């Protein structure tokens, strides 16, 4: 028998009518609603609605497996969990759905994406708009603009607040007043590079940050000013 | 009365307003803050649709897949689109690039789902632009090239303009196909 080793993972077993035959101890934490053996699996996992044809293909061995990645549940910034679903036929008329918790990975990835996406949005807006002083001023995000050598020429109120510098103390200074110079190789900056750095505030407090960096003018990257959007790295508390 | 459940997807570039449109439709709320979506999150919303017969409406439950937006570095995972009966493909009227990328999203959805699946194009953030004229040419070209497109809307998740309209139109068209 080609029985799967499912001892270490959360799982559900379902039959051809998509009724739950068996469930592992903790699998309910992934469900959208409470689930019971004998019920239709789609009640607790609405992700399966629309996938009936694919599941039948697995039952009839036309398809060997199917995977859905990074499904999010309870999407309030800190409380969401993410999981992957793996569908595999265990034996005739018994399909196993394996659950893989990928919350930690996605939590980190979200913060990187956030900085990268915000950086691109702001860079686009600034490159289209001459009055970028206003755009920077209105930003609620930690935002810095430097010339290609790393000299700060603009900084958002949120950034000043976080690093405890005044405007005058930061403008025309090198960005390394905030973080380690070694992390920044300006001439070879890969576009959209993500930098994980330990920043220091004026009061010598350490802050773990994730920065995304882009040239403002994507046509003339070599000479362009650089935009940095930062996010405090938050570790998820279990 | 029975409920018909149908899967639909929202796709498009990052930051165009997919999550905001769903939030407006399902929770009647809007936020100016941007929290980029990772992976996929599913919301449910039940609608009452009128039928030709008097006193006879049908209930349709939409399972709306809010899918991580496409970036330069990561495309949309095709497995998310499997089994969808329709899609709302979203562009941001303030970012031309997102409009030019619509065809790519249409092609991806069409490559995975059969011909009778329906597509609506949402030109979002309509509250931020003065007029609709500049994109009419692009819009007409998209419609003439892609016969799955049943409708296009200028939407605003912020004011709610055309949001309900768009989702109900999609639901009616999906039900009519059944
Ligand atoms: N003014 C205005 N802003 C909008 C509208 N729709 C969305 N936004 C804003 O645009 C930003 C992005 O919106 P989201 O709904 O998160 O975009 P998304 O397409 O889900 O983005 P990803 O999840 O990264 O793909 C947010 O700051 C929203 O507040 C709109 O109709 N009008
Ligand atoms: Mg989103």
Tab-separated table of C-alpha atoms and ligand atoms in Angstrom:
chain	number	residue	atom	x	y	z
A	1	UNK	CA	0.000	0.000	0.000
A	2	UNK	CA	1.320	3.431	-0.798
A	3	UNK	CA	0.364	4.902	2.524
A	4	UNK	CA	1.719	8.401	3.117
A	5	UNK	CA	3.684	9.374	6.143
A	6	UNK	CA	1.427	12.018	7.554
A	7	UNK	CA	2.355	11.537	11.177
A	8	UNK	CA	4.100	14.881	11.536
A	9	UNK	CA	1.707	17.059	9.559
A	10	UNK	CA	-1.810	18.342	9.873
A	11	UNK	CA	-4.113	16.723	7.332
A	12	UNK	CA	-7.624	15.907	6.245
A	13	UNK	CA	-8.781	12.795	4.434
A	14	UNK	CA	-11.771	13.179	2.096
A	15	UNK	CA	-13.812	10.900	-0.145
A	16	UNK	CA	-15.045	11.405	-3.699
A	17	UNK	CA	-18.083	13.357	-2.546
A	18	UNK	CA	-15.668	15.660	-0.720
A	19	UNK	CA	-16.880	14.562	2.699
A	20	UNK	CA	-14.339	14.563	5.507
A	21	UNK	CA	-13.330	11.006	6.492
A	22	UNK	CA	-10.690	11.858	9.038
A	23	UNK	CA	-8.992	14.919	10.474
A	24	UNK	CA	-5.750	15.447	12.349
A	25	UNK	CA	-5.738	16.915	15.814
A	26	UNK	CA	-4.927	20.559	15.108
A	27	UNK	CA	-6.116	20.947	11.533
A	28	UNK	CA	-9.066	23.085	12.603
A	29	UNK	CA	-6.790	26.062	13.115
A	30	UNK	CA	-6.609	26.424	9.339
A	31	UNK	CA	-10.360	26.203	8.797
A	32	UNK	CA	-12.600	29.152	8.040
A	33	UNK	CA	-15.414	27.604	10.082
A	34	UNK	CA	-15.512	24.688	12.556
A	35	UNK	CA	-15.182	21.354	10.744
A	36	UNK	CA	-16.486	17.892	11.588
A	37	UNK	CA	-15.945	14.420	10.173
A	38	UNK	CA	-18.785	13.566	7.775
A	39	UNK	CA	-19.209	17.147	6.568
A	40	UNK	CA	-18.456	18.651	3.197
A	41	UNK	CA	-14.855	19.877	3.319
A	42	UNK	CA	-15.800	22.988	1.334
A	43	UNK	CA	-17.696	24.424	4.316
A	44	UNK	CA	-14.512	24.948	6.296
A	45	UNK	CA	-12.272	25.409	3.270
A	46	UNK	CA	-14.012	27.612	0.709
A	47	UNK	CA	-10.755	27.517	-1.287
A	48	UNK	CA	-11.913	24.154	-2.622
A	49	UNK	CA	-15.032	25.570	-4.242
A	50	UNK	CA	-14.307	25.632	-7.959
A	51	UNK	CA	-11.639	22.948	-7.660
A	52	UNK	CA	-14.053	19.994	-7.814
A	53	UNK	CA	-12.967	18.996	-11.308
A	54	UNK	CA	-9.303	18.969	-10.324
A	55	UNK	CA	-10.010	16.888	-7.229
A	56	UNK	CA	-11.931	14.340	-9.318
A	57	UNK	CA	-8.954	14.153	-11.684
A	58	UNK	CA	-6.773	13.226	-8.728
A	59	UNK	CA	-9.262	10.590	-7.583
A	60	UNK	CA	-9.218	9.055	-11.047
A	61	UNK	CA	-5.405	9.327	-11.222
A	62	UNK	CA	-5.472	11.596	-14.269
A	63	UNK	CA	-3.585	14.046	-12.134
A	64	UNK	CA	-1.029	13.044	-9.521
A	65	UNK	CA	-1.195	16.004	-7.195
A	66	UNK	CA	-2.179	19.633	-6.892
A	67	UNK	CA	-0.807	22.390	-4.720
A	68	UNK	CA	-2.173	25.731	-3.561
A	69	UNK	CA	0.352	28.005	-1.913
A	70	UNK	CA	0.207	30.856	0.557
A	71	UNK	CA	-3.445	30.919	1.513
A	72	UNK	CA	-4.105	33.598	4.085
A	73	UNK	CA	-6.608	33.364	6.912
A	74	UNK	CA	-7.696	36.206	9.292
A	75	UNK	CA	-5.969	39.006	7.530
A	76	UNK	CA	-5.430	41.534	10.299
A	77	UNK	CA	-1.804	42.516	10.042
A	78	UNK	CA	-0.463	40.523	12.969
A	79	UNK	CA	-2.993	37.784	13.275
A	80	UNK	CA	-3.021	36.274	9.827
A	81	UNK	CA	-1.812	32.768	9.261
A	82	UNK	CA	-0.627	31.401	5.941
A	83	UNK	CA	-0.656	27.828	4.761
A	84	UNK	CA	-0.045	25.646	1.732
A	85	UNK	CA	-2.404	22.900	0.655
A	86	UNK	CA	-1.158	19.743	-0.990
A	87	UNK	CA	-3.662	17.320	-2.503
A	88	UNK	CA	-2.521	13.702	-2.920
A	89	UNK	CA	-4.376	10.456	-3.483
A	90	UNK	CA	-3.536	8.081	-0.640
A	91	UNK	CA	-5.576	5.109	-1.778
A	92	UNK	CA	-8.632	4.477	-3.871
A	93	UNK	CA	-11.395	6.885	-2.828
A	94	UNK	CA	-9.292	8.527	-0.151
A	95	UNK	CA	-7.621	11.819	-0.900
A	96	UNK	CA	-5.295	13.447	1.600
A	97	UNK	CA	-5.032	17.191	2.006
A	98	UNK	CA	-1.735	18.061	3.664
A	99	UNK	CA	-1.318	21.386	5.431
A	100	UNK	CA	1.928	23.251	5.686
A	101	UNK	CA	2.141	26.317	7.908
A	102	UNK	CA	4.080	29.014	6.054
A	103	UNK	CA	3.151	31.942	8.262
A	104	UNK	CA	6.672	32.881	9.338
A	105	UNK	CA	7.990	32.960	5.786
A	106	UNK	CA	5.104	35.027	4.494
A	107	UNK	CA	5.112	37.403	7.391
A	108	UNK	CA	8.652	38.372	6.523
A	109	UNK	CA	7.987	38.400	2.789
A	110	UNK	CA	5.010	40.717	3.303
A	111	UNK	CA	7.200	43.351	4.919
A	112	UNK	CA	9.683	43.196	2.070
A	113	UNK	CA	6.986	43.397	-0.570
A	114	UNK	CA	5.380	46.269	1.247
A	115	UNK	CA	8.575	48.328	1.208
A	116	UNK	CA	9.363	47.383	-2.387
A	117	UNK	CA	5.863	48.174	-3.671
A	118	UNK	CA	5.612	51.444	-1.789
A	119	UNK	CA	9.038	52.416	-3.027
A	120	UNK	CA	8.032	51.829	-6.640
A	121	UNK	CA	4.741	53.712	-6.248
A	122	UNK	CA	6.463	56.718	-4.720
A	123	UNK	CA	9.310	56.642	-7.244
A	124	UNK	CA	6.780	56.675	-10.084
A	125	UNK	CA	4.864	59.544	-8.562
A	126	UNK	CA	7.983	61.572	-7.968
A	127	UNK	CA	9.336	60.990	-11.460
A	128	UNK	CA	6.079	62.297	-12.913
A	129	UNK	CA	5.825	65.266	-10.611
A	130	UNK	CA	8.114	68.252	-10.255
A	131	UNK	CA	6.828	69.188	-6.875
A	132	UNK	CA	8.227	66.208	-5.075
A	133	UNK	CA	8.918	68.165	-1.889
A	134	UNK	CA	5.189	68.014	-1.294
A	135	UNK	CA	4.988	64.300	-1.974
A	136	UNK	CA	7.801	63.566	0.480
A	137	UNK	CA	6.293	65.832	3.110
A	138	UNK	CA	2.941	64.094	2.905
A	139	UNK	CA	4.358	60.583	3.300
A	140	UNK	CA	3.417	58.627	6.359
A	141	UNK	CA	6.144	56.108	5.488
A	142	UNK	CA	9.817	56.238	6.361
A	143	UNK	CA	11.204	57.751	3.201
A	144	UNK	CA	14.573	59.195	2.239
A	145	UNK	CA	15.880	60.600	-0.995
A	146	UNK	CA	19.615	60.764	-1.584
A	147	UNK	CA	21.772	61.696	-4.505
A	148	UNK	CA	23.655	58.878	-6.168
A	149	UNK	CA	26.449	59.221	-3.623
A	150	UNK	CA	24.129	58.752	-0.691
A	151	UNK	CA	23.845	62.342	0.462
A	152	UNK	CA	20.383	62.893	1.896
A	153	UNK	CA	18.467	65.637	0.134
A	154	UNK	CA	14.981	64.877	1.351
A	155	UNK	CA	13.449	63.052	4.258
A	156	UNK	CA	9.878	62.370	5.342
A	157	UNK	CA	8.462	63.440	8.719
A	158	UNK	CA	7.988	59.775	9.670
A	159	UNK	CA	11.688	59.137	9.095
A	160	UNK	CA	12.728	62.162	11.177
A	161	UNK	CA	10.438	61.004	13.917
A	162	UNK	CA	11.808	57.487	13.921
A	163	UNK	CA	15.486	58.431	13.806
A	164	UNK	CA	15.055	61.383	16.157
A	165	UNK	CA	16.912	63.811	13.907
A	166	UNK	CA	15.682	67.222	12.882
A	167	UNK	CA	15.463	68.173	9.224
A	168	UNK	CA	18.531	70.358	9.441
A	169	UNK	CA	20.555	67.659	11.145
A	170	UNK	CA	19.908	65.174	8.375
A	171	UNK	CA	19.801	67.103	5.095
A	172	UNK	CA	23.157	67.120	3.279
A	173	UNK	CA	24.502	64.404	5.547
A	174	UNK	CA	25.475	60.973	4.263
A	175	UNK	CA	22.895	58.243	4.749
A	176	UNK	CA	25.454	56.329	6.805
A	177	UNK	CA	24.542	58.508	9.763
A	178	UNK	CA	21.542	56.188	9.900
A	179	UNK	CA	23.019	52.889	8.914
A	180	UNK	CA	26.197	51.037	8.274
A	181	UNK	CA	28.011	52.341	5.230
A	182	UNK	CA	29.196	48.856	4.292
A	183	UNK	CA	25.692	47.813	3.502
A	184	UNK	CA	25.430	50.403	0.785
A	185	UNK	CA	27.407	50.057	-2.353
A	186	UNK	CA	25.865	52.873	-4.220
A	187	UNK	CA	27.308	52.430	-7.636
A	188	UNK	CA	26.298	48.811	-7.899
A	189	UNK	CA	22.888	49.078	-6.419
A	190	UNK	CA	20.675	46.411	-7.830
A	191	UNK	CA	17.320	47.924	-8.596
A	192	UNK	CA	14.692	47.270	-5.999
A	193	UNK	CA	17.303	45.913	-3.695
A	194	UNK	CA	16.138	45.001	-0.288
A	195	UNK	CA	18.468	45.882	2.520
A	196	UNK	CA	18.085	44.536	5.987
A	197	UNK	CA	19.982	46.883	8.246
A	198	UNK	CA	20.379	47.853	11.839
A	199	UNK	CA	19.770	51.578	12.026
A	200	UNK	CA	20.886	53.863	14.762
A	201	UNK	CA	18.859	56.767	15.986
A	202	UNK	CA	20.435	59.991	17.132
A	203	UNK	CA	20.026	58.725	20.677
A	204	UNK	CA	21.997	55.567	19.763
A	205	UNK	CA	19.042	53.272	19.871
A	206	UNK	CA	19.141	50.302	17.443
A	207	UNK	CA	16.226	49.694	15.096
A	208	UNK	CA	15.978	46.728	12.733
A	209	UNK	CA	14.786	47.960	9.369
A	210	UNK	CA	14.095	46.642	5.941
A	211	UNK	CA	14.804	49.187	3.200
A	212	UNK	CA	13.855	49.063	-0.418
A	213	UNK	CA	15.825	51.253	-2.793
A	214	UNK	CA	15.183	52.451	-6.344
A	215	UNK	CA	16.546	55.081	-8.699
A	216	UNK	CA	13.876	57.741	-9.208
A	217	UNK	CA	14.616	58.101	-12.864
A	218	UNK	CA	14.531	54.610	-14.298
A	219	UNK	CA	15.688	55.906	-17.689
A	220	UNK	CA	18.958	57.262	-16.325
A	221	UNK	CA	19.709	55.045	-13.408
A	222	UNK	CA	23.389	55.939	-13.249
A	223	UNK	CA	22.797	59.597	-12.473
A	224	UNK	CA	19.504	59.352	-10.732
A	225	UNK	CA	18.677	60.247	-7.184
A	226	UNK	CA	17.800	57.257	-5.066
A	227	UNK	CA	14.682	56.692	-3.078
A	228	UNK	CA	14.665	54.593	0.095
A	229	UNK	CA	11.508	53.323	1.721
A	230	UNK	CA	11.920	51.657	5.075
A	231	UNK	CA	9.857	49.391	7.276
A	232	UNK	CA	10.597	48.443	10.827
A	233	UNK	CA	11.082	44.699	10.901
A	234	UNK	CA	8.476	43.178	13.140
A	235	UNK	CA	8.935	39.705	14.493
A	236	UNK	CA	5.835	37.706	14.847
A	237	UNK	CA	4.991	36.721	18.381
A	238	UNK	CA	3.750	33.166	18.542
B	1	UNK	CA	-33.835	28.476	-1.118
B	2	UNK	CA	-30.531	27.108	-2.324
B	3	UNK	CA	-27.359	29.117	-2.667
B	4	UNK	CA	-25.171	28.847	-5.705
B	5	UNK	CA	-21.486	29.253	-4.854
B	6	UNK	CA	-19.117	30.583	-7.487
B	7	UNK	CA	-15.434	31.316	-7.450
B	8	UNK	CA	-14.186	34.556	-8.962
B	9	UNK	CA	-10.722	36.130	-8.972
B	10	UNK	CA	-9.409	39.672	-8.853
B	11	UNK	CA	-6.099	40.132	-10.588
B	12	UNK	CA	-3.887	42.965	-11.770
B	13	UNK	CA	-0.662	44.777	-10.974
B	14	UNK	CA	0.284	45.543	-7.383
B	15	UNK	CA	-1.344	48.528	-5.725
B	16	UNK	CA	-4.171	49.018	-8.240
B	17	UNK	CA	-6.873	48.562	-5.599
B	18	UNK	CA	-7.957	44.904	-5.746
B	19	UNK	CA	-8.150	44.464	-1.985
B	20	UNK	CA	-9.854	47.839	-1.615
B	21	UNK	CA	-12.548	47.009	-4.173
B	22	UNK	CA	-13.323	43.726	-2.418
B	23	UNK	CA	-13.325	45.416	0.961
B	24	UNK	CA	-15.721	48.067	-0.288
B	25	UNK	CA	-18.042	45.432	-1.746
B	26	UNK	CA	-17.957	42.970	1.168
B	27	UNK	CA	-17.419	45.146	4.240
B	28	UNK	CA	-18.588	48.536	2.923
B	29	UNK	CA	-15.325	50.094	4.094
B	30	UNK	CA	-12.314	51.855	2.637
B	31	UNK	CA	-8.891	52.728	4.015
B	32	UNK	CA	-6.216	54.980	2.544
B	33	UNK	CA	-3.540	52.783	4.011
B	34	UNK	CA	-1.829	50.298	1.759
B	35	UNK	CA	-1.128	46.788	2.986
B	36	UNK	CA	0.133	44.735	0.079
B	37	UNK	CA	-1.425	41.316	-0.239
B	38	UNK	CA	0.745	38.240	-0.050
B	39	UNK	CA	-0.506	34.967	-1.504
B	40	UNK	CA	-4.267	34.846	-1.616
B	41	UNK	CA	-7.158	35.611	0.677
B	42	UNK	CA	-10.721	34.543	0.104
B	43	UNK	CA	-13.828	36.526	1.036
B	44	UNK	CA	-17.445	35.440	0.792
B	45	UNK	CA	-20.373	37.603	-0.195
B	46	UNK	CA	-23.936	36.525	-0.844
B	47	UNK	CA	-26.109	38.423	-3.304
B	48	UNK	CA	-29.802	38.257	-4.107
B	49	UNK	CA	-30.325	38.279	-7.833
B	50	UNK	CA	-33.709	38.920	-9.389
B	51	UNK	CA	-35.021	36.452	-11.960
B	52	UNK	CA	-37.715	36.932	-14.604
B	53	UNK	CA	-40.282	35.098	-12.504
B	54	UNK	CA	-42.064	37.210	-9.887
B	55	UNK	CA	-41.143	36.582	-6.235
B	56	UNK	CA	-38.329	34.448	-7.372
B	57	UNK	CA	-34.846	35.620	-6.634
B	58	UNK	CA	-31.773	33.440	-6.429
B	59	UNK	CA	-28.976	33.647	-3.957
B	60	UNK	CA	-25.440	33.607	-5.274
B	61	UNK	CA	-22.461	33.339	-2.988
B	62	UNK	CA	-19.272	34.730	-4.452
B	63	UNK	CA	-15.965	33.358	-3.221
B	64	UNK	CA	-13.706	36.202	-4.135
B	65	UNK	CA	-10.012	35.371	-4.461
B	66	UNK	CA	-7.935	38.427	-3.638
B	67	UNK	CA	-4.660	37.556	-5.318
B	68	UNK	CA	-1.234	39.107	-4.716
B	69	UNK	CA	-0.599	41.730	-7.376
B	70	UNK	CA	1.906	41.239	-10.136
B	71	UNK	CA	5.259	42.953	-9.718
B	72	UNK	CA	8.335	43.113	-11.916
B	73	UNK	CA	9.744	40.251	-9.877
B	74	UNK	CA	6.825	37.921	-9.378
B	75	UNK	CA	3.948	36.930	-11.609
B	76	UNK	CA	0.527	35.612	-10.680
B	77	UNK	CA	0.433	31.922	-9.724
B	78	UNK	CA	-1.754	30.182	-12.343
B	79	UNK	CA	-3.014	27.639	-9.782
B	80	UNK	CA	-5.008	30.405	-8.073
B	81	UNK	CA	-7.073	30.974	-11.197
B	82	UNK	CA	-8.176	27.377	-11.714
B	83	UNK	CA	-11.894	26.791	-11.563
B	84	UNK	CA	-12.907	30.454	-11.519
B	85	UNK	CA	-16.159	31.340	-13.255
B	86	UNK	CA	-15.137	34.933	-13.716
B	87	UNK	CA	-12.491	37.544	-13.085
B	88	UNK	CA	-12.290	41.205	-12.315
B	89	UNK	CA	-9.083	42.492	-13.812
B	90	UNK	CA	-8.064	45.777	-12.281
B	91	UNK	CA	-5.965	48.721	-13.477
B	92	UNK	CA	-5.118	51.999	-11.767
B	93	UNK	CA	-6.164	55.042	-13.813
B	94	UNK	CA	-3.295	57.049	-12.337
B	95	UNK	CA	-0.658	54.554	-13.540
B	96	UNK	CA	-0.657	53.993	-17.271
B	97	UNK	CA	1.631	50.984	-16.999
B	98	UNK	CA	-1.092	49.091	-15.126
B	99	UNK	CA	-3.500	49.730	-18.012
B	100	UNK	CA	-0.977	48.556	-20.569
B	101	UNK	CA	-0.522	45.359	-18.563
B	102	UNK	CA	-4.219	44.450	-18.692
B	103	UNK	CA	-3.845	42.343	-21.831
B	104	UNK	CA	-1.229	40.189	-20.142
B	105	UNK	CA	-3.591	39.476	-17.236
B	106	UNK	CA	-6.449	38.717	-19.616
B	107	UNK	CA	-4.239	36.264	-21.508
B	108	UNK	CA	-3.206	34.495	-18.319
B	109	UNK	CA	-6.774	34.098	-17.102
B	110	UNK	CA	-7.942	32.971	-20.549
B	111	UNK	CA	-5.167	30.409	-20.843
B	112	UNK	CA	-6.389	28.626	-17.732
B	113	UNK	CA	-10.148	28.866	-17.869
B	114	UNK	CA	-12.623	27.754	-20.546
B	115	UNK	CA	-14.138	30.139	-23.056
B	116	UNK	CA	-17.398	30.767	-21.277
B	117	UNK	CA	-15.715	32.340	-18.225
B	118	UNK	CA	-16.419	36.052	-17.904
B	119	UNK	CA	-14.104	39.003	-17.473
B	120	UNK	CA	-14.821	42.530	-16.284
B	121	UNK	CA	-12.208	45.267	-16.497
B	122	UNK	CA	-12.125	47.753	-13.624
B	123	UNK	CA	-10.403	51.076	-14.221
B	124	UNK	CA	-10.005	51.987	-10.596
B	125	UNK	CA	-9.196	55.148	-8.606
B	126	UNK	CA	-11.626	57.060	-10.802
B	127	UNK	CA	-11.964	59.613	-7.980
B	128	UNK	CA	-8.360	60.685	-8.642
B	129	UNK	CA	-8.702	61.544	-12.333
B	130	UNK	CA	-10.646	64.296	-14.043
B	131	UNK	CA	-12.089	62.501	-16.991
B	132	UNK	CA	-12.244	59.144	-18.666
B	133	UNK	CA	-11.409	60.140	-22.237
B	134	UNK	CA	-7.677	59.448	-22.483
B	135	UNK	CA	-8.018	55.715	-22.097
B	136	UNK	CA	-11.060	55.158	-24.269
B	137	UNK	CA	-8.957	54.034	-27.216
B	138	UNK	CA	-7.078	51.441	-25.183
B	139	UNK	CA	-10.312	50.301	-23.621
B	140	UNK	CA	-12.102	49.838	-26.930
B	141	UNK	CA	-9.167	47.943	-28.338
B	142	UNK	CA	-9.138	45.562	-25.370
B	143	UNK	CA	-12.852	44.913	-25.732
B	144	UNK	CA	-12.639	44.237	-29.456
B	145	UNK	CA	-9.737	41.834	-29.019
B	146	UNK	CA	-11.129	39.828	-26.105
B	147	UNK	CA	-14.629	38.459	-26.378
B	148	UNK	CA	-14.750	37.255	-22.785
B	149	UNK	CA	-14.920	40.859	-21.595
B	150	UNK	CA	-18.548	41.428	-20.742
B	151	UNK	CA	-18.171	44.934	-19.402
B	152	UNK	CA	-15.793	47.638	-18.233
B	153	UNK	CA	-16.244	50.055	-15.350
B	154	UNK	CA	-14.656	53.195	-14.018
B	155	UNK	CA	-14.596	52.385	-10.334
B	156	UNK	CA	-13.616	53.971	-7.091
B	157	UNK	CA	-13.127	51.858	-4.003
B	158	UNK	CA	-12.910	55.142	-2.129
B	159	UNK	CA	-16.317	56.572	-3.057
B	160	UNK	CA	-17.891	53.219	-3.913
B	161	UNK	CA	-18.733	54.342	-7.435
B	162	UNK	CA	-19.703	51.392	-9.657
B	163	UNK	CA	-18.366	48.810	-7.210
B	164	UNK	CA	-21.636	46.990	-6.429
B	165	UNK	CA	-22.716	47.438	-9.998
B	166	UNK	CA	-19.641	45.657	-11.247
B	167	UNK	CA	-19.897	42.654	-8.926
B	168	UNK	CA	-23.626	42.235	-9.571
B	169	UNK	CA	-23.108	42.406	-13.334
B	170	UNK	CA	-20.523	39.670	-13.099
B	171	UNK	CA	-22.835	37.522	-10.963
B	172	UNK	CA	-25.776	37.963	-13.337
B	173	UNK	CA	-23.663	37.010	-16.320
B	174	UNK	CA	-22.242	33.944	-14.639
B	175	UNK	CA	-25.684	32.756	-13.596
B	176	UNK	CA	-27.116	33.367	-17.055
B	177	UNK	CA	-24.453	31.056	-18.480
B	178	UNK	CA	-25.427	28.149	-16.246
C	1	LIG	N1	-8.131	57.387	-4.119
C	1	LIG	C1	-8.256	56.063	-4.241
C	1	LIG	N2	-7.352	55.250	-3.671
C	1	LIG	C2	-7.526	53.924	-3.804
C	1	LIG	C3	-8.617	53.360	-4.508
C	1	LIG	N3	-8.505	52.026	-4.459
C	1	LIG	C4	-7.395	51.761	-3.739
C	1	LIG	N4	-6.796	52.890	-3.340
C	1	LIG	C5	-5.564	53.012	-2.552
C	1	LIG	O1	-4.514	52.381	-3.292
C	1	LIG	C6	-3.632	51.664	-2.437
C	1	LIG	C7	-3.545	50.213	-2.862
C	1	LIG	O2	-4.784	49.589	-2.684
C	1	LIG	P1	-4.947	48.016	-2.476
C	1	LIG	O3	-6.399	47.730	-2.503
C	1	LIG	O4	-4.172	47.549	-1.321
C	1	LIG	O5	-4.254	47.484	-3.819
C	1	LIG	P2	-4.016	45.976	-4.282
C	1	LIG	O6	-4.301	45.928	-5.742
C	1	LIG	O7	-4.781	45.041	-3.413
C	1	LIG	O8	-2.443	45.823	-4.026
C	1	LIG	P3	-1.603	44.447	-3.865
C	1	LIG	O9	-2.259	43.639	-2.814
C	1	LIG	O10	-0.219	44.877	-3.480
C	1	LIG	O11	-1.610	43.791	-5.197
C	1	LIG	C8	-4.166	51.850	-1.020
C	1	LIG	O12	-3.470	52.915	-0.406
C	1	LIG	C9	-5.623	52.231	-1.236
C	1	LIG	O13	-6.116	53.068	-0.197
C	1	LIG	C10	-9.553	54.266	-5.108
C	1	LIG	O14	-10.527	53.891	-5.759
C	1	LIG	N5	-9.331	55.602	-4.933
C	2	LIG	MG1	-4.180	43.531	-2.200
